[in-house]
Short mmCIF file of C-alpha atoms in Angstrom, two decimals:
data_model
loop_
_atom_site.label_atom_id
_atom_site.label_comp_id
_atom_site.label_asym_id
_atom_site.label_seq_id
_atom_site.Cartn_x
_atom_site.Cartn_y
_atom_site.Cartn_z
CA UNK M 789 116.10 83.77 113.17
CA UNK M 790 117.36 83.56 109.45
CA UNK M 791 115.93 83.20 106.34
CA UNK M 792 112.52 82.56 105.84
CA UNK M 793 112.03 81.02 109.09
CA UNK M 794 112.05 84.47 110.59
CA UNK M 795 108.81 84.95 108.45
CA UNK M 796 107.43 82.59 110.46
CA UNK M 797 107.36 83.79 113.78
CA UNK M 798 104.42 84.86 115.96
CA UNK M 799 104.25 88.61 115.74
CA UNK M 800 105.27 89.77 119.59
CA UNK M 801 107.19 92.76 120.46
CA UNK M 802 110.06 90.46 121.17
CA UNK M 803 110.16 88.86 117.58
CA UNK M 804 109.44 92.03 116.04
CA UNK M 805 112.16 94.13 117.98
CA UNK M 806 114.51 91.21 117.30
CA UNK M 807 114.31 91.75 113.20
CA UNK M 808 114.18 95.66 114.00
CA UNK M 809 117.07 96.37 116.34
CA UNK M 810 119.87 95.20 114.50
CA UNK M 811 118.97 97.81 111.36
CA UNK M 812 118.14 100.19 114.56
CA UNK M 813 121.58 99.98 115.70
CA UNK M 814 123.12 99.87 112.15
CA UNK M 815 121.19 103.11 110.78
CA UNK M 816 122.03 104.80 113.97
CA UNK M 817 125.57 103.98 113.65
CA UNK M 818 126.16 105.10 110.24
CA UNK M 819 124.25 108.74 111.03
CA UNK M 820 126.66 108.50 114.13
CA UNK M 821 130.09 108.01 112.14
CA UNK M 822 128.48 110.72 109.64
CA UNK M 823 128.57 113.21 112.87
CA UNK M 824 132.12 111.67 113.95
CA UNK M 825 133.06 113.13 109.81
CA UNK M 826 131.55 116.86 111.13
CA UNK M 827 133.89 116.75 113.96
CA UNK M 828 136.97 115.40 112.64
CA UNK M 829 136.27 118.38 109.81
CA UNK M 830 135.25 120.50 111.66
CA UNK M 831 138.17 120.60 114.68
CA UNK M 832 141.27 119.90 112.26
CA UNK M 833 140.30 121.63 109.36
CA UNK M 834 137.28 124.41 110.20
CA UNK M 835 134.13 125.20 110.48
CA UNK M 836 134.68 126.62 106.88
CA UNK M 837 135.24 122.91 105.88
CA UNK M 838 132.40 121.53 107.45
CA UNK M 839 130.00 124.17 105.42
CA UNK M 840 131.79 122.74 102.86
CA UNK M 841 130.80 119.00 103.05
CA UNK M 842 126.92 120.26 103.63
CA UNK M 843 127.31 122.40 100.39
CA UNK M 844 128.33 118.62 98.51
CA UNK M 845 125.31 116.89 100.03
CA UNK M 846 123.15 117.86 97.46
CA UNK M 847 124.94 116.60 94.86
CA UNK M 848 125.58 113.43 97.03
CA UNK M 849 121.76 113.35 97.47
CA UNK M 850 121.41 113.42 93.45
CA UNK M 851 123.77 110.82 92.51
CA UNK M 852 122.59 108.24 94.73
CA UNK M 853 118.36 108.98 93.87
CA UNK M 854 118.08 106.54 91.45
CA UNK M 855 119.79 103.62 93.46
CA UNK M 856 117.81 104.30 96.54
CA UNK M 857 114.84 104.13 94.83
CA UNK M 858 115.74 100.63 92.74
CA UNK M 859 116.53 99.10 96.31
CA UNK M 860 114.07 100.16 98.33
CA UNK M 861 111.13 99.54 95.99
CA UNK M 862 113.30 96.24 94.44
CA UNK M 863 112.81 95.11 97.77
CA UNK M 864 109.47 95.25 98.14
CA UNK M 865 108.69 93.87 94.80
CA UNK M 866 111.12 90.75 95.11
CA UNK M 867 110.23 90.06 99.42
CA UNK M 868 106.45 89.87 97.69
CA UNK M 869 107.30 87.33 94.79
CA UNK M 870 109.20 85.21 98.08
CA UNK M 871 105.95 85.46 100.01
CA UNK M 872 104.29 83.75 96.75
CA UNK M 873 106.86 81.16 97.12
CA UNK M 874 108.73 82.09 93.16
CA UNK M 875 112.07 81.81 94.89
CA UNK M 876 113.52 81.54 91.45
CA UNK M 877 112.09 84.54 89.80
CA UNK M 878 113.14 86.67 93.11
CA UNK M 879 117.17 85.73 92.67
CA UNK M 880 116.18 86.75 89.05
CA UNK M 881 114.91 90.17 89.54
CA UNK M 882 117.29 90.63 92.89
CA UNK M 883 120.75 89.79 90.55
CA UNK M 884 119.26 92.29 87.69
CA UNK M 885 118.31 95.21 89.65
CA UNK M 886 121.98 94.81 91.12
CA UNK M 887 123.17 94.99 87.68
CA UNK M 888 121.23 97.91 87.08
CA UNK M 889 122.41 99.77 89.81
CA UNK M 890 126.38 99.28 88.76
CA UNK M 891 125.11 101.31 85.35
CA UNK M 892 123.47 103.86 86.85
CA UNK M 893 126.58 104.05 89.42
CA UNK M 894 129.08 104.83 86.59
CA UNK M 895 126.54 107.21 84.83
CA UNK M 896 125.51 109.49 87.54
CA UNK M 897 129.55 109.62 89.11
CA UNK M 898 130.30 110.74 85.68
CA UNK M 899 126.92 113.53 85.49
CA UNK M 900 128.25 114.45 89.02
CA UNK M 901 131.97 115.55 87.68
CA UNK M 902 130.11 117.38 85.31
CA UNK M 903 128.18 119.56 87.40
CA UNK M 904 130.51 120.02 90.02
CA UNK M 905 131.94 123.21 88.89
CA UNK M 906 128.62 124.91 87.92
CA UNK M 907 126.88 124.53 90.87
CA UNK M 908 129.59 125.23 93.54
CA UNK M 909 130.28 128.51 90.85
CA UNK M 910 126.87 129.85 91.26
CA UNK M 911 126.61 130.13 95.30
CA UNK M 912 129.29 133.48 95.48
CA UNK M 913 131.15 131.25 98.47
CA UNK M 914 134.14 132.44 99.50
CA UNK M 915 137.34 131.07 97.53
CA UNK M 916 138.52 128.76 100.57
CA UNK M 917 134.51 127.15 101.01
CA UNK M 918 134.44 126.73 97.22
CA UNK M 919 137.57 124.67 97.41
CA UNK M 920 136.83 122.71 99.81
CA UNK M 921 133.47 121.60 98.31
CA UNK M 922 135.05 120.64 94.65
CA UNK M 923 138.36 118.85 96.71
CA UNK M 924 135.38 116.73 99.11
CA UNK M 925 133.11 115.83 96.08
CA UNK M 926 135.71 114.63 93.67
CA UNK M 927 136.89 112.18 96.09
CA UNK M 928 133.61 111.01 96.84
CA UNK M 929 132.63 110.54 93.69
CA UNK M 930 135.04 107.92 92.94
CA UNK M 931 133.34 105.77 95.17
CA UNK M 932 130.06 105.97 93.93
CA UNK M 933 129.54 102.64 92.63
CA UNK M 934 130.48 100.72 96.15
CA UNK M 935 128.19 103.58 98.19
CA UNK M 936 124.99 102.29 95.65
CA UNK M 937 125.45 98.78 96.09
CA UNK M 938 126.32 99.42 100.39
CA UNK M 939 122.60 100.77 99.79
CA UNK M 940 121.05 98.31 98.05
CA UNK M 941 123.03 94.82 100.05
CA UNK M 942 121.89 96.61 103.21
CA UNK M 943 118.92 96.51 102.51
CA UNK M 944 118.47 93.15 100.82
CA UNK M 945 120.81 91.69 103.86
CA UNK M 946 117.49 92.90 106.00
CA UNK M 947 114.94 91.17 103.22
CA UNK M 948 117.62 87.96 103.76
CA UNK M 949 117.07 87.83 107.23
CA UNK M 950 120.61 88.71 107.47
CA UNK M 951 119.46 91.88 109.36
CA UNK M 952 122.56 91.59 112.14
CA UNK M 953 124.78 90.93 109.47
CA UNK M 954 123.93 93.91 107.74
CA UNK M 955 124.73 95.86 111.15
CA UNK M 956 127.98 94.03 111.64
CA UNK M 957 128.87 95.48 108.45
CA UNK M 958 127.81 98.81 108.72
CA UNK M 959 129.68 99.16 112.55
CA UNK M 960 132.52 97.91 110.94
CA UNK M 961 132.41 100.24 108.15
CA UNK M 962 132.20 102.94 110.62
CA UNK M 963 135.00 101.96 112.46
CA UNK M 964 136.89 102.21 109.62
CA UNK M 965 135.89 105.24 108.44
CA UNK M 966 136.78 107.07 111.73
CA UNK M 967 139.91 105.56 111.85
CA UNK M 968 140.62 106.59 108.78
CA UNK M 969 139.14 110.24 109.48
CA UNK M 970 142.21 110.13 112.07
CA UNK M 971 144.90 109.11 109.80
CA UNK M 972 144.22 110.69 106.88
CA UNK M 973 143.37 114.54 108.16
CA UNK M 974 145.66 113.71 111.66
CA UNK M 975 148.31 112.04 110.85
CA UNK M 976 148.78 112.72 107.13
CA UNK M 977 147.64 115.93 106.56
CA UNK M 978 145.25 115.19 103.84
CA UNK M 979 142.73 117.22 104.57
CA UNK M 980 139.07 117.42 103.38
CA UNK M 981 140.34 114.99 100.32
CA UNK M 982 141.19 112.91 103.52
CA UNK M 983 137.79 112.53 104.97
CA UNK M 984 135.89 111.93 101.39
CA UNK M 985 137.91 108.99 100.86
CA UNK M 986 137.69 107.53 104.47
CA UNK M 987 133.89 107.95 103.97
CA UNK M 988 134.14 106.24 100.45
CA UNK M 989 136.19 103.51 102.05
CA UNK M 990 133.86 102.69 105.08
CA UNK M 991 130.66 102.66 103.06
CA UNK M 992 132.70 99.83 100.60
CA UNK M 993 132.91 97.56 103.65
CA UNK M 994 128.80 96.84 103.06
CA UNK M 995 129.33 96.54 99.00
CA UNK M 996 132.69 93.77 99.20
CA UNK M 997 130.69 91.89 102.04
CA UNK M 998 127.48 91.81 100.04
CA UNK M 999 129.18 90.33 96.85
CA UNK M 1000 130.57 87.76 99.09
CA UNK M 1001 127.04 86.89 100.89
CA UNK M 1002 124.64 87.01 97.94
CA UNK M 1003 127.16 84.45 95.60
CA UNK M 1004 126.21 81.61 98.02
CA UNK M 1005 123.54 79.76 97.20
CA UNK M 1006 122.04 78.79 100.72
CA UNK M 1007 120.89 82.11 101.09
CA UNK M 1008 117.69 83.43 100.47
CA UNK M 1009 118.67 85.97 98.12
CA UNK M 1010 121.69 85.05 95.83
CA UNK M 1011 122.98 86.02 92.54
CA UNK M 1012 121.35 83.81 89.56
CA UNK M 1013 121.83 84.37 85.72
CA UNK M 1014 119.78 87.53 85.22
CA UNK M 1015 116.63 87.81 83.63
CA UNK M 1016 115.65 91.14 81.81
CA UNK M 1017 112.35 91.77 83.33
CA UNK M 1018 111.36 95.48 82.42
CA UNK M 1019 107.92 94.97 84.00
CA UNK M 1020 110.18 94.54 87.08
CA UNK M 1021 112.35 97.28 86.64
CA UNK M 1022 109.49 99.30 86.36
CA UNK M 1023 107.62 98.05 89.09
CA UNK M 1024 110.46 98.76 91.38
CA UNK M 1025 111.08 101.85 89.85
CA UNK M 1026 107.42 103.26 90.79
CA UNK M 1027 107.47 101.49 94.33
CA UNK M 1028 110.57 102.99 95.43
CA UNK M 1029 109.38 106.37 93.67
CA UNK M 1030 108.54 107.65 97.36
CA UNK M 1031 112.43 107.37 98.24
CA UNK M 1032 113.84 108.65 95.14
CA UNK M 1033 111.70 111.60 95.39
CA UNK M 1034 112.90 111.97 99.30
CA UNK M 1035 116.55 111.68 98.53
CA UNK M 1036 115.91 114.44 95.40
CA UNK M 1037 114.12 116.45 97.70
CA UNK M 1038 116.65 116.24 100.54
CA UNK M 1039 119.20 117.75 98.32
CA UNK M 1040 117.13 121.08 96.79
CA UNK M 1041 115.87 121.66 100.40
CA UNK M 1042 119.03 121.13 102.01
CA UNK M 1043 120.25 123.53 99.01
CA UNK M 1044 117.39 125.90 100.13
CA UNK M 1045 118.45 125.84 103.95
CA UNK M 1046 122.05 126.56 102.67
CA UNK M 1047 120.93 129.65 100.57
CA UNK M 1048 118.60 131.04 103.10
CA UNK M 1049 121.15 130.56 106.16
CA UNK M 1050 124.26 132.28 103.28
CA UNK M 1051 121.76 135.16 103.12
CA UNK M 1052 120.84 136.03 106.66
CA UNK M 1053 123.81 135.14 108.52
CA UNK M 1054 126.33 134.27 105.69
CA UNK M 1055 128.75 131.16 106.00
CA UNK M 1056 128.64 130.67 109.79
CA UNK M 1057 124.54 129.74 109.22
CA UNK M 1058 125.40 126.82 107.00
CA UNK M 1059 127.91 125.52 109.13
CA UNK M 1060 125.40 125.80 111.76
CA UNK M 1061 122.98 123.77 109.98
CA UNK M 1062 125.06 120.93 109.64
CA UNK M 1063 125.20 120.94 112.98
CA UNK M 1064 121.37 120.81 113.42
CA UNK M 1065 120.86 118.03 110.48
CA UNK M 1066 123.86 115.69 112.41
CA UNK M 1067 121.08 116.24 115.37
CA UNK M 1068 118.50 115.63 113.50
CA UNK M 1069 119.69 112.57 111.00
CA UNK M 1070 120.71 110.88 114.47
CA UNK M 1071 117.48 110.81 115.87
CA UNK M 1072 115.61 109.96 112.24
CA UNK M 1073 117.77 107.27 112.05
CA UNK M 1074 116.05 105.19 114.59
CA UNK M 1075 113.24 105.44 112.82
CA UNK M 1076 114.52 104.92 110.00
CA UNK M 1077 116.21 101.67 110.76
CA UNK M 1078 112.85 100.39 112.97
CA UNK M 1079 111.16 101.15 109.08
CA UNK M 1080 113.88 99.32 107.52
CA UNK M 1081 113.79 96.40 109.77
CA UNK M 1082 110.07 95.49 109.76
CA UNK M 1083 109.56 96.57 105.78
CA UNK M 1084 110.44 93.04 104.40
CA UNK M 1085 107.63 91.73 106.86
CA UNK M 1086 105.08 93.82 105.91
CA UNK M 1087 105.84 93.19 102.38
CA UNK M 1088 105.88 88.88 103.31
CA UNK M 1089 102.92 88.54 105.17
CA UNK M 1090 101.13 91.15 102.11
CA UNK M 1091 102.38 88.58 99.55
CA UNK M 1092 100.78 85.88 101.40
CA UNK M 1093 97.58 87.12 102.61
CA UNK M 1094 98.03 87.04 106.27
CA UNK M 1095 96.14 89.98 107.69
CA UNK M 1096 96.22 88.95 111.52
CA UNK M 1097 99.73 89.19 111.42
CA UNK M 1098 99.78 92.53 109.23
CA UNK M 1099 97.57 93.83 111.17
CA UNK M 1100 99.10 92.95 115.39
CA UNK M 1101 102.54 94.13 113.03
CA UNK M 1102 101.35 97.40 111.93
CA UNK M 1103 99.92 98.42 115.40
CA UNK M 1104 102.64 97.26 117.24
CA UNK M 1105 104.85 99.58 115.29
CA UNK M 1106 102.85 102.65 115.86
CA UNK M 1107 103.74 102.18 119.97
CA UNK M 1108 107.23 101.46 119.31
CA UNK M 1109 106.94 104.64 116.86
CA UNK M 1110 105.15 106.58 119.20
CA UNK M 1111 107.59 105.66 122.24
CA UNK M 1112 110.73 106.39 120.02
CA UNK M 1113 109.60 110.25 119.19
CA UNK M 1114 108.72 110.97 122.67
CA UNK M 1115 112.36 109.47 124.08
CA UNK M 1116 114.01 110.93 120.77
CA UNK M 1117 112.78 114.82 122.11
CA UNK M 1118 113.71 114.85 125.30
CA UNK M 1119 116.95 113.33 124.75
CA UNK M 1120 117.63 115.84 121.82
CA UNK M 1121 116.45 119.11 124.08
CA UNK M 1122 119.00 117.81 126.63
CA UNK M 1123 122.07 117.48 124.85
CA UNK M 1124 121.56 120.15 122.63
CA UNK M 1125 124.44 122.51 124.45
CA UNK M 1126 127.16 119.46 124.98
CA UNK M 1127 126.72 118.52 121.60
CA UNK M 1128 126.81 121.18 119.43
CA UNK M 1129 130.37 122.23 121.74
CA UNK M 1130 131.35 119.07 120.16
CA UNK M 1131 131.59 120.67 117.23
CA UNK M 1132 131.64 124.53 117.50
CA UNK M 1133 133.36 126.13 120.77
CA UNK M 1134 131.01 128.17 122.84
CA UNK M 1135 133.28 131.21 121.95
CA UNK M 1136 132.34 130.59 118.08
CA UNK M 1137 129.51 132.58 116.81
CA UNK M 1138 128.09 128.92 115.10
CA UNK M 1139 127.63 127.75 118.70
CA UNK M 1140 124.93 130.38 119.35
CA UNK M 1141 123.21 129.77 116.16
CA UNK M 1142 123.07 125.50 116.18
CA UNK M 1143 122.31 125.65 120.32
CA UNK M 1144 118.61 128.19 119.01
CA UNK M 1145 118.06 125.92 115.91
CA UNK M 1146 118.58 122.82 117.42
CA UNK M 1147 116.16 124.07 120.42
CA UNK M 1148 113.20 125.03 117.55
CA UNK M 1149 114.17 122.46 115.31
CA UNK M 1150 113.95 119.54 117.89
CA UNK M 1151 110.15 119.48 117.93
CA UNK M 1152 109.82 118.22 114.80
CA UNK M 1153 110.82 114.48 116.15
CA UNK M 1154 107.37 114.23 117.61
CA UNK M 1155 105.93 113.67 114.19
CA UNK M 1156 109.42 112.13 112.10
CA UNK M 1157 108.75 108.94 113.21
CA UNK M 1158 105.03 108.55 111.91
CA UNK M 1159 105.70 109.77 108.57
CA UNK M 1160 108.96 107.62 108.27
CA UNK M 1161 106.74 104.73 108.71
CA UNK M 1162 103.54 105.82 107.13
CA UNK M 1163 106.11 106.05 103.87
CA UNK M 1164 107.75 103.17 104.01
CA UNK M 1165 105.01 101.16 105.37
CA UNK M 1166 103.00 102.06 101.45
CA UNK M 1167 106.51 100.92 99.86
CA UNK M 1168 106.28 97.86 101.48
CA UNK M 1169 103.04 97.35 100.46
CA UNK M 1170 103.98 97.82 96.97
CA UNK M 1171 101.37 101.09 97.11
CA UNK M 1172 104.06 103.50 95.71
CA UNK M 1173 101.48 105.91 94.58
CA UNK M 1174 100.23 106.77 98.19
CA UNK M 1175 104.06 106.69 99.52
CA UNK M 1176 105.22 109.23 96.82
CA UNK M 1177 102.46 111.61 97.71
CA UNK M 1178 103.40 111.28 101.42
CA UNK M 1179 107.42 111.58 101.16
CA UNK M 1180 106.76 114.31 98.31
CA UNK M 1181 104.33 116.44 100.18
CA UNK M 1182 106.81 115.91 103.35
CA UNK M 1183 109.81 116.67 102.05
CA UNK M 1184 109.34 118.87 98.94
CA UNK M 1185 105.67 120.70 98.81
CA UNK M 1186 105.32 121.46 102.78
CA UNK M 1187 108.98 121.82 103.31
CA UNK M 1188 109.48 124.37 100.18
CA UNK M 1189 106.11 126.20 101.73
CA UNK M 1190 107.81 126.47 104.88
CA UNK M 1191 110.95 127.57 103.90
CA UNK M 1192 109.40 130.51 101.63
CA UNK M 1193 107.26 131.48 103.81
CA UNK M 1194 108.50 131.29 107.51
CA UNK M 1195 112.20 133.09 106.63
CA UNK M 1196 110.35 135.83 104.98
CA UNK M 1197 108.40 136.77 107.91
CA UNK M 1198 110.84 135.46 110.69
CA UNK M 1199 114.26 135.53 109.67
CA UNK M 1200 116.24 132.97 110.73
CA UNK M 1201 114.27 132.07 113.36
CA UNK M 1202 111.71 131.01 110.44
CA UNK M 1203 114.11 128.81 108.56
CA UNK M 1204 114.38 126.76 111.97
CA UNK M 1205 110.46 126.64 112.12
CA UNK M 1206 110.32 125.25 108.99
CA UNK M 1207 111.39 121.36 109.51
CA UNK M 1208 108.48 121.33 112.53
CA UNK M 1209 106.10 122.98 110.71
CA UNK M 1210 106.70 120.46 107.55
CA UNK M 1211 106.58 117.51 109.30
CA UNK M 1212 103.36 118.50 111.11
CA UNK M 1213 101.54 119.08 107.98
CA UNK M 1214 103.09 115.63 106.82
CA UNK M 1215 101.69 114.67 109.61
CA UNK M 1216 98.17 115.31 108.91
CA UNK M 1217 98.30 113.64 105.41
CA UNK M 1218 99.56 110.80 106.80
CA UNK M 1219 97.26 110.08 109.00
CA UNK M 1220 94.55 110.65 106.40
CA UNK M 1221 95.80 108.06 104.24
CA UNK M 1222 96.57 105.86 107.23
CA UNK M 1223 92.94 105.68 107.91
CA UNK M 1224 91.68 105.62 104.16
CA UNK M 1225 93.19 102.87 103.63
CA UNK M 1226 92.99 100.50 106.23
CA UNK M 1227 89.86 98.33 104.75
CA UNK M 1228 91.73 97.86 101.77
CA UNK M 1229 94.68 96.59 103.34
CA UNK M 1230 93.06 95.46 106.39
CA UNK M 1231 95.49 96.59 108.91
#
């Protein structure tokens, strides 16, 4: 299928899992060369490097808001005009929101130097950790502009129909990027410096091969002259509110898990949670991608008026949903020991502390998936009110609740409770909306 024609097809599990697999298989592959990053840090350098590059994902998390939210919700907003058949206007809006994101790019690498040096100076780390975090994130940051637009041509690959594209892309990206892990931090002693720029250089892969793609005219999306739409801009800019507000979030609670983890069990604890949130990002990213892959349809068959299809596509997720957090947990509780030895050796005191978290924390896939979807399923139906409430109230209000509260009365153990206990309560909302609003959108 490509193009529009894939639009077109009857909406089977087949059809459906064939637009959703390859951004499956792509999302899963970039959390997996994100692990293959922990381990190359953290068995050549240390486990006080690896705290190190979860200390930077905030900041990370910050510069890249603003782009995720322009190309989720730009897709949503541009896949609907191509449903209305205004090819024309799409390219349009699709080449100006790229331009857009190159601007904000340059701005928020440049607010990102800027802070650098406050923030890492206000966390009392140890001299060695605090080194490590400014030497990771000023490498990174030089790559900023290629990491937006690897998010935003990923995504519009999937809108293109260009979904195993997009994949081929991101696994070769990841190839690179681990083979560059080797050389740089094996072979020539680079260091952490080493594995921010073989990260910077494997998400550019997406960003070169996307400028290449969208200049041809044959495809569905392509750059056009573009026309300064602010309606647009803003319009994308409230759709894709839900996952600027999650990628915010992610980086003041992953700030708050790094606190709480520096003051019960000091330095070790944060390297521990990286461990846990590889686990965890792994298994959210099949979700993830199956959101990803079947967003562009929702958003299609909205923009023409075909509720029989939105409908059999909306349901059919939910199973496929439903199956993927049952075979996420058991897998997870399984390898818990084996893979957290990847990283820490059972001799290490982190090993003891990831194996417990990982244990606690692993119940929380049950209810990921749904809320994932519930999200992104609003985004694609250009609701962005009712998505930002849900990815807020997931990530930020119940999350920050959990993470006050639980620690204070549980120690540790409560700052591992916290991510199930979140996602349940997102749970709950979700579901509400889910059912208040199925008349209006008649799924």
């Amino acid at each position: 299928m490509s193009g529009e024609n894939a639009y077109r097809q009857p909406v089977t599990l087949k059809n459906v899992l064939m637009f959703s697999v390859p951004t499956i298989v792509m999302t899963v592959f970039m959390s997996f060369y994100t692990m293959v990053d922990g381990l190359f840090v953290s068995n050549l350098i240390g486990t006080d490097a690896l705290s190190a590059v979860n200390l930077t994902a905030p900041v990370i998390s910050l510069v890249t808001a603003i782009s995720t939210m322009l190309a989720t919700g730009g897709s949503a907003v541009i896949m609907r005009k191509a449903g209305q058949q205004k090819a024309q206007e799409a390219n349009e809006d699709f080449t100006f929101l790229i331009a857009v994101n190159v601007a904000v790019g340059l701005i928020m690498s440049g607010l990102g130097y800027l802070v650098m040096d406050r923030l890492f100076g206000s966390m009392n780390l140890s001299p060695a950790v605090a080194g490590y975090c400014r030497i990771y994130l000023s490498r990174y940051l030089i790559f900023t502009v290629p990491i937006l637009l690897m998010n935003n041509f990923t995504l519009y690959m999937i809108a293109a129909g260009k979904s195993a594209l997009s994949m081929v892309c991101s696994i070769t990206g990841g190839i690179l990027n681990i083979v560059l892990d080797y050389v740089f931090i094996s072979i020539l002693d680079m260091g952490i410096a080493g594995a921010a720029i073989a990260t910077g250089l494997g998400y550019s892969v997406t960003a070169v091969a996307g400028l290449v793609i969208f200049s041809k005219k044959d495809c569905l999306l392509h750059f056009v002259k573009p026309v300064c739409r602010i309606r647009t801009l803003i319009s994308a800019a409230s759709n894709g509110s839900s996952e600027m507000a999650a990628a915010l979030v992610t980086g003041i609670v992953t700030m708050m898990f790094n606190w709480t983890m520096l003051k019960y069990v000091g330095e070790n604890g944060v390297a521990a949670i990286t461990i846990i949130m590889y686990v965890l990002m792994f298994a959210t990213s099949l979700y993830t991608g199956y959101s990803y892959g079947v967003a562009p349809m929702i958003s299609f068959y909205y923009g023409e008026q075909n509720q029989d299809k939105l409908k059999k596509l909306i349901r059919l997720s939910m199973k496929i949903i439903g199956f993927i957090g049952a075979a996420a947990l058991i897998v997870s509780l399984a390898v818990t020991e084996p893979l957290v030895a990847i990283f820490a050796r059972p001799d290490n005191p982190v090993y003891g502390l990831a194996v417990t978290g990982n244990r606690i924390c692993s119940s929380a896939l049950v209810f990921i998936g749904f809320n994932v979807f519930a999200s992104g399923m609003f985004t694609a139906l250009s609701n962005g009110l009712v998505s930002a409430v849900l990815a807020f109230s997931r990530s930020f209000v119940f999350m920050v609740a959990a993470m006050l509260i639980l620690p204070a009365i549980l120690g540790v153990t409560g700052a591992w409770l916290a991510t199930p206990a979140a996602e349940a309560a997102a749970f709950l909302l979700s579901a509400v909306m889910f059912i208040k609003y199925r008349k209006k959108y008649q799924y």
